[in-house]
PDB file of C-alpha atoms in Angstrom:
ATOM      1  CA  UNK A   1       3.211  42.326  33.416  1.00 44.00           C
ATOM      2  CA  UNK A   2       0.573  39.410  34.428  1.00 45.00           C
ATOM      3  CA  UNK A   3       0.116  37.098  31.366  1.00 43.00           C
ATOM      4  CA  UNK A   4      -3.360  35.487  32.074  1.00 47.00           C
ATOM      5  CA  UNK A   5      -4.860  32.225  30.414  1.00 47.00           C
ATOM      6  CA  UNK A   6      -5.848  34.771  26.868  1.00 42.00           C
ATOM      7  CA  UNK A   7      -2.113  35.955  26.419  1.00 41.00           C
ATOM      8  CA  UNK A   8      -0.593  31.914  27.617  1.00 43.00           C
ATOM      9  CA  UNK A   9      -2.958  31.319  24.603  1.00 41.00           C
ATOM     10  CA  UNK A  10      -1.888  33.760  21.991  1.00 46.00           C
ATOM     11  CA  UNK A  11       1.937  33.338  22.668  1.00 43.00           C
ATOM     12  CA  UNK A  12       1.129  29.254  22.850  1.00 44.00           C
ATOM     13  CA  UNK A  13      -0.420  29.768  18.646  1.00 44.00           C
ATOM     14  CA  UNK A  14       2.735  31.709  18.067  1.00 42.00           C
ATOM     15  CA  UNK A  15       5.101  29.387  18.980  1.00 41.00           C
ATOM     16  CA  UNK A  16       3.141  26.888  17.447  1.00 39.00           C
ATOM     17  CA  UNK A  17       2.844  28.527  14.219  1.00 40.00           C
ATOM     18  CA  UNK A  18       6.411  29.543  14.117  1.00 35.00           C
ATOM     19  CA  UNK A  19       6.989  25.801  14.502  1.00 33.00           C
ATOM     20  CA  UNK A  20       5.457  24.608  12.044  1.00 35.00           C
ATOM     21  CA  UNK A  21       6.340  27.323   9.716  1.00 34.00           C
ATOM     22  CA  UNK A  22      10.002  26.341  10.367  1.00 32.00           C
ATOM     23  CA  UNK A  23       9.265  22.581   9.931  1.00 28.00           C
ATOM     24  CA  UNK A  24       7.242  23.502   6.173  1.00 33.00           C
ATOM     25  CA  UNK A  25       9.873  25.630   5.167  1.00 34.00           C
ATOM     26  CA  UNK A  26      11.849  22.926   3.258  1.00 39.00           C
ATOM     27  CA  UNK A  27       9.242  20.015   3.440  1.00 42.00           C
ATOM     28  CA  UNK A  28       8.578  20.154  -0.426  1.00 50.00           C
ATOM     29  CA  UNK A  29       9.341  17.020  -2.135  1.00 63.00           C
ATOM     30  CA  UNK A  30      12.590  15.694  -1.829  1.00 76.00           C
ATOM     31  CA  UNK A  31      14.868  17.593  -4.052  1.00 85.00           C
ATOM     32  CA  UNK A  32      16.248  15.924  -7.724  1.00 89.00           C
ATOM     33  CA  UNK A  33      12.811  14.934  -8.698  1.00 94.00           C
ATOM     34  CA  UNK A  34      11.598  14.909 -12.186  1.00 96.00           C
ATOM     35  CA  UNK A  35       7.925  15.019 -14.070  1.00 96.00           C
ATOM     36  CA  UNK A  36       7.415  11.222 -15.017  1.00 97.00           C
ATOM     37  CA  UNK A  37       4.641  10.423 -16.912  1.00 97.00           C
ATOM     38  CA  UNK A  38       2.712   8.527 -19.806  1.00 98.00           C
ATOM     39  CA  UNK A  39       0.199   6.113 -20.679  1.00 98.00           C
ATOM     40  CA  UNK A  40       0.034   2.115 -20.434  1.00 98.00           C
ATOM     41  CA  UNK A  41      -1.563   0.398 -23.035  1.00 98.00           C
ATOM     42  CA  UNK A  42      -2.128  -3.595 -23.328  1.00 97.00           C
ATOM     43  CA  UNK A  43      -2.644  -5.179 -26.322  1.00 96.00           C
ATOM     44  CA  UNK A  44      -3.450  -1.621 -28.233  1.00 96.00           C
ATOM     45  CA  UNK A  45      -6.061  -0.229 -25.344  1.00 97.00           C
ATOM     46  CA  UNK A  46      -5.608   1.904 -22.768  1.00 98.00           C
ATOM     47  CA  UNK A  47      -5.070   0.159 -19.385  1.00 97.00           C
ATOM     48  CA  UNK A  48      -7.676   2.039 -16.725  1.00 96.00           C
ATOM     49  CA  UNK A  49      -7.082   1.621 -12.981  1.00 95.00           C
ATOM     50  CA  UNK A  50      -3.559  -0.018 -12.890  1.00 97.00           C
ATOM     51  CA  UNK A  51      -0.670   0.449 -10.498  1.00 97.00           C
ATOM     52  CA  UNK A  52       2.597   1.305 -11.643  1.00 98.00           C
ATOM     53  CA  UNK A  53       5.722   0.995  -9.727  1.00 97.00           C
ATOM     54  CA  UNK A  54       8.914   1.822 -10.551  1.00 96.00           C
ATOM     55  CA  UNK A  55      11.413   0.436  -8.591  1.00 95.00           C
ATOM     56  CA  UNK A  56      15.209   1.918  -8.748  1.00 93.00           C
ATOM     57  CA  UNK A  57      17.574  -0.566 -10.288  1.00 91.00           C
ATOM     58  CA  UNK A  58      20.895   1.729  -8.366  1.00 84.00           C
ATOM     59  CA  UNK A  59      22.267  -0.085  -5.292  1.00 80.00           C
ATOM     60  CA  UNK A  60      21.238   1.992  -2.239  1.00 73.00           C
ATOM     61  CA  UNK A  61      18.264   3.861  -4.302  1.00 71.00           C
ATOM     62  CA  UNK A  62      15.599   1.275  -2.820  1.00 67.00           C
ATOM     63  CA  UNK A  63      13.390   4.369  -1.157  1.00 71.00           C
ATOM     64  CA  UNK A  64      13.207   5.928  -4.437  1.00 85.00           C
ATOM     65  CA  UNK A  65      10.533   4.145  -5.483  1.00 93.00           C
ATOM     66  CA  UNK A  66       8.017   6.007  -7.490  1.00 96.00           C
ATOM     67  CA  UNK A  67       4.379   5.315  -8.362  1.00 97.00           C
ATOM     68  CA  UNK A  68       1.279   6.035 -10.496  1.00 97.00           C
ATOM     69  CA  UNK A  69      -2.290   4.917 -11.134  1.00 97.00           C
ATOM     70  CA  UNK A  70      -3.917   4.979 -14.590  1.00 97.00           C
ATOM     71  CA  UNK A  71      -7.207   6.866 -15.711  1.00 97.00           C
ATOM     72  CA  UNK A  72      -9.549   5.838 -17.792  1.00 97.00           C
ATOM     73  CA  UNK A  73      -7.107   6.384 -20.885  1.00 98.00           C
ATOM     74  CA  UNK A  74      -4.236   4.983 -19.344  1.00 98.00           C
ATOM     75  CA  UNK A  75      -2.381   8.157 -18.288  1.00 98.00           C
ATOM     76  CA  UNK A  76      -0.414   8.357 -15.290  1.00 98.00           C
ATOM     77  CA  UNK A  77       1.796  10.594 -13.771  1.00 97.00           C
ATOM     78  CA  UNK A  78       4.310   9.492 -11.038  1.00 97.00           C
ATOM     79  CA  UNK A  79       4.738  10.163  -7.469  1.00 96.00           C
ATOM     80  CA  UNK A  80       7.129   9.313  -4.510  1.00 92.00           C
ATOM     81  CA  UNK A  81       6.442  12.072  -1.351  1.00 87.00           C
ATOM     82  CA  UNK A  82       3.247  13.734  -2.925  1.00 90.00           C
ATOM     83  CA  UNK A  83       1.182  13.713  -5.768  1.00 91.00           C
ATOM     84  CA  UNK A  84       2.358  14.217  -9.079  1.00 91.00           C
ATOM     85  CA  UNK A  85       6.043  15.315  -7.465  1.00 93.00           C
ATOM     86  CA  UNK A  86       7.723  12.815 -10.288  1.00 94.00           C
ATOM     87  CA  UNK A  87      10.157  10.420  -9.920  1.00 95.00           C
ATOM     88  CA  UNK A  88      14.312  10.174  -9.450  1.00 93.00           C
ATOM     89  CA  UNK A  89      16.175  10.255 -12.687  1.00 94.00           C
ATOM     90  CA  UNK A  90      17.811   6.811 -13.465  1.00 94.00           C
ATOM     91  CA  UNK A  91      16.887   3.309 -14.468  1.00 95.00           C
ATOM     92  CA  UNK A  92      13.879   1.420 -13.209  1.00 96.00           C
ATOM     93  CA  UNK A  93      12.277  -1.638 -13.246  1.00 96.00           C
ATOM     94  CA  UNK A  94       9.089  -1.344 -13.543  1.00 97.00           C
ATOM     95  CA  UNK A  95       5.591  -3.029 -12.580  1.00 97.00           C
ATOM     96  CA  UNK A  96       2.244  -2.966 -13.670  1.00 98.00           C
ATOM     97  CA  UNK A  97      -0.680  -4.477 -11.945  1.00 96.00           C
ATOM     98  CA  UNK A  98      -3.886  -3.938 -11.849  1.00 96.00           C
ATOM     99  CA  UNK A  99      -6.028  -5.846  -9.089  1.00 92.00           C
ATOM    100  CA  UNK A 100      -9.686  -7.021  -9.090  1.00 90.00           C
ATOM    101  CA  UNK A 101     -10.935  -8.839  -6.096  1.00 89.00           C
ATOM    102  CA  UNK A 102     -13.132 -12.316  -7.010  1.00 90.00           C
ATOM    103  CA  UNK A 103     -15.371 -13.926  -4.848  1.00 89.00           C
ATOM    104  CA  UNK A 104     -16.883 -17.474  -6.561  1.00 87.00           C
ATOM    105  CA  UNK A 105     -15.816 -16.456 -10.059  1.00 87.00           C
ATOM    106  CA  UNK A 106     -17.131 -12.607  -9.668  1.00 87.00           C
ATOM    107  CA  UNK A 107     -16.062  -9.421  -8.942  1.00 86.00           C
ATOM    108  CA  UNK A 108     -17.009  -8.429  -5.877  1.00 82.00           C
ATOM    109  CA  UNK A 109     -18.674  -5.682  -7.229  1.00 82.00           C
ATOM    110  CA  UNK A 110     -20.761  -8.342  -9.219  1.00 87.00           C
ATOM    111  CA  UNK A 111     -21.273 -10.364  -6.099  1.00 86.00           C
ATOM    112  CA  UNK A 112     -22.830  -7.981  -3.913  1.00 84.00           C
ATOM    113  CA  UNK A 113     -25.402  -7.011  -6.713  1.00 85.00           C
ATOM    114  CA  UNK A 114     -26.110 -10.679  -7.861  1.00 86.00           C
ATOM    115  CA  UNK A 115     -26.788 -11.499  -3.929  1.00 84.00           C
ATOM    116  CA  UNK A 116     -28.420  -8.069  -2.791  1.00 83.00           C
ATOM    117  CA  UNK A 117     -30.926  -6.755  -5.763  1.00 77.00           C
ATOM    118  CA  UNK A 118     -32.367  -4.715  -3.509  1.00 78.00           C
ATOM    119  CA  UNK A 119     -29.360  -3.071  -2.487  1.00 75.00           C
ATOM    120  CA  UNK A 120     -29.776  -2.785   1.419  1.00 77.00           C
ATOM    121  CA  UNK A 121     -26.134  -3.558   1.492  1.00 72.00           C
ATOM    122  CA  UNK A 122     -26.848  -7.523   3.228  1.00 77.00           C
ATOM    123  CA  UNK A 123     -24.537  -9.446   1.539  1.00 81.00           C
ATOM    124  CA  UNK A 124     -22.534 -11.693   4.015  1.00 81.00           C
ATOM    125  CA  UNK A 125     -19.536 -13.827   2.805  1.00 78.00           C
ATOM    126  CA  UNK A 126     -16.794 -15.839   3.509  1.00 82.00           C
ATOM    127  CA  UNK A 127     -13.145 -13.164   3.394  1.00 82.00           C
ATOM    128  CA  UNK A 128     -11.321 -16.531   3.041  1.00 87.00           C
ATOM    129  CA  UNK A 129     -13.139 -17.044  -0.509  1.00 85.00           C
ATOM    130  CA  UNK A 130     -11.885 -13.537  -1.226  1.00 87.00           C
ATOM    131  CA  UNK A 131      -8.539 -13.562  -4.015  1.00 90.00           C
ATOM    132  CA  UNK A 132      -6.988 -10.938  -5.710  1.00 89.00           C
ATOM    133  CA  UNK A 133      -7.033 -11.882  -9.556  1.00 91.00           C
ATOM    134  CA  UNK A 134      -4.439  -9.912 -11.933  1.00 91.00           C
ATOM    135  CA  UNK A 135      -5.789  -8.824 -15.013  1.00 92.00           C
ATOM    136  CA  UNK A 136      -2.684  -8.347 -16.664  1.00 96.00           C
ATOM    137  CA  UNK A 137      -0.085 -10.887 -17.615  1.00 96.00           C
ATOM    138  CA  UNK A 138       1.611 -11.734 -14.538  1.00 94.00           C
ATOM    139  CA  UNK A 139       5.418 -11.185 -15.296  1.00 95.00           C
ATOM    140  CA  UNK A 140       4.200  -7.768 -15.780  1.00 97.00           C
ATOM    141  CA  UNK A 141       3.616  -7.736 -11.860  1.00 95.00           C
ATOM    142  CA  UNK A 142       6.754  -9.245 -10.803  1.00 94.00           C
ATOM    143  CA  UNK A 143       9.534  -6.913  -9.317  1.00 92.00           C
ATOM    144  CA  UNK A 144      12.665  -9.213  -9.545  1.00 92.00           C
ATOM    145  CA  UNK A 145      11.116 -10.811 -12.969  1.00 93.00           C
ATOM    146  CA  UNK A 146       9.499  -7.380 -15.033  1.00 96.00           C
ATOM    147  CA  UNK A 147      10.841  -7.467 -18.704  1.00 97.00           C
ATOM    148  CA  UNK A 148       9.729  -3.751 -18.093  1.00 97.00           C
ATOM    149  CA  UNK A 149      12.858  -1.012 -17.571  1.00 96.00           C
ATOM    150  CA  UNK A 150      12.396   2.674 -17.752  1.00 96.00           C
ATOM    151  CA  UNK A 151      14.889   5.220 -17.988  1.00 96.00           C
ATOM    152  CA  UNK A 152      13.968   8.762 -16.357  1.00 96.00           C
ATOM    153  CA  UNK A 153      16.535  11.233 -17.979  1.00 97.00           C
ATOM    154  CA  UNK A 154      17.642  14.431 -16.310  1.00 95.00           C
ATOM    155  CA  UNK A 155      14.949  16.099 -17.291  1.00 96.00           C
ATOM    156  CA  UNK A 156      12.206  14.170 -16.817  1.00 95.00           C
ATOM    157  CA  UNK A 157      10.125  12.448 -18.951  1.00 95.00           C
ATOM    158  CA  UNK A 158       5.969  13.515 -19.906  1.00 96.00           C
ATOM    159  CA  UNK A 159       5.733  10.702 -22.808  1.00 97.00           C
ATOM    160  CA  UNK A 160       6.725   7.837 -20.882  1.00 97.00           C
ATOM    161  CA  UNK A 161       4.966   4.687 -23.110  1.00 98.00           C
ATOM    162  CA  UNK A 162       4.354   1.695 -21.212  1.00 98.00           C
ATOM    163  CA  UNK A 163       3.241  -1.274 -23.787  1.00 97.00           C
ATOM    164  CA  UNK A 164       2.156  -4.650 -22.654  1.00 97.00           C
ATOM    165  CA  UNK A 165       1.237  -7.702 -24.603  1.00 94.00           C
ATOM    166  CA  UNK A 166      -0.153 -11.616 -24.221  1.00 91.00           C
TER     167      UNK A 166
END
């Protein structure tokens, strides 16, 4: 039998598909992971829009690192291969950050419209003036130096409360 260019084709999907079938078949996330998840709150209000980290305090555990973001009410729920997929069980240290970037003593949301009020988007500035400015108390944001630890149990954890203060 004469395979021409169509069958090449249909047996070159196959193989392909078979492939990557094969490759999928165990390429959920890594195995051991529990739900982690909670809220962040700093001085009694939600925290929107902050990074979580939490960083394996276990010798040898350093790509276990799991992280979130907050929503609007501060809820976050952990990842460390795919969204939502949890975290390790065992003791973290923990960070919380959240970011804004400040050009000239605004955000650079607030810099763009105070220079561009029409909005055609032809606002030019200097990236050097550009810092990142934490809007949380910085020990918060330090691995080595957190005061925050967080045990993940066996089981997991859906009520994780993280609680920051001045």
């Amino acid at each position: 039998m004469k395979l021409n260019r169509f069958h090449f084709a249909i047996v070159a999907l196959c193989a392909v598909a078979l492939l990557v079938v094969g490759c999928n078949k165990n390429s959920g996330s890594r195995p051991g992971l529990v739900k982690a998840e909670g809220v962040v709150t700093y001085n009694g209000q939600p925290v929107a829009d902050a990074i979580i980290e939490m960083r394996p305090v276990a010798e040898g555990a350093e790509n276990c690192v799991a992280v979130g973001r907050t929503d609007e009410m501060g809820k976050f729920v952990m990842m460390t291969d795919r969204p939502g997929d949890g975290a390790m069980p065992g003791k973290y240290k923990t960070v919380v950050k959240k970011q804004v970037e400040m050009i000239d003593g605004m955000t650079r949301d607030e810099y763009v419209k105070a220079h561009d009020p029409d909005g055609k988007g032809d606002v030019i500035f200097d990236k050097n003036k550009l810092k990142l400015e934490n809007l949380l108390p910085a020990s918060y944001a330090d691995p080595v130096n957190t005061p925050l630890e967080i045990e993940i149990p066996e089981k997991g954890n859906k009520k994780i409360e993280i609680t920051l203060q001045d």
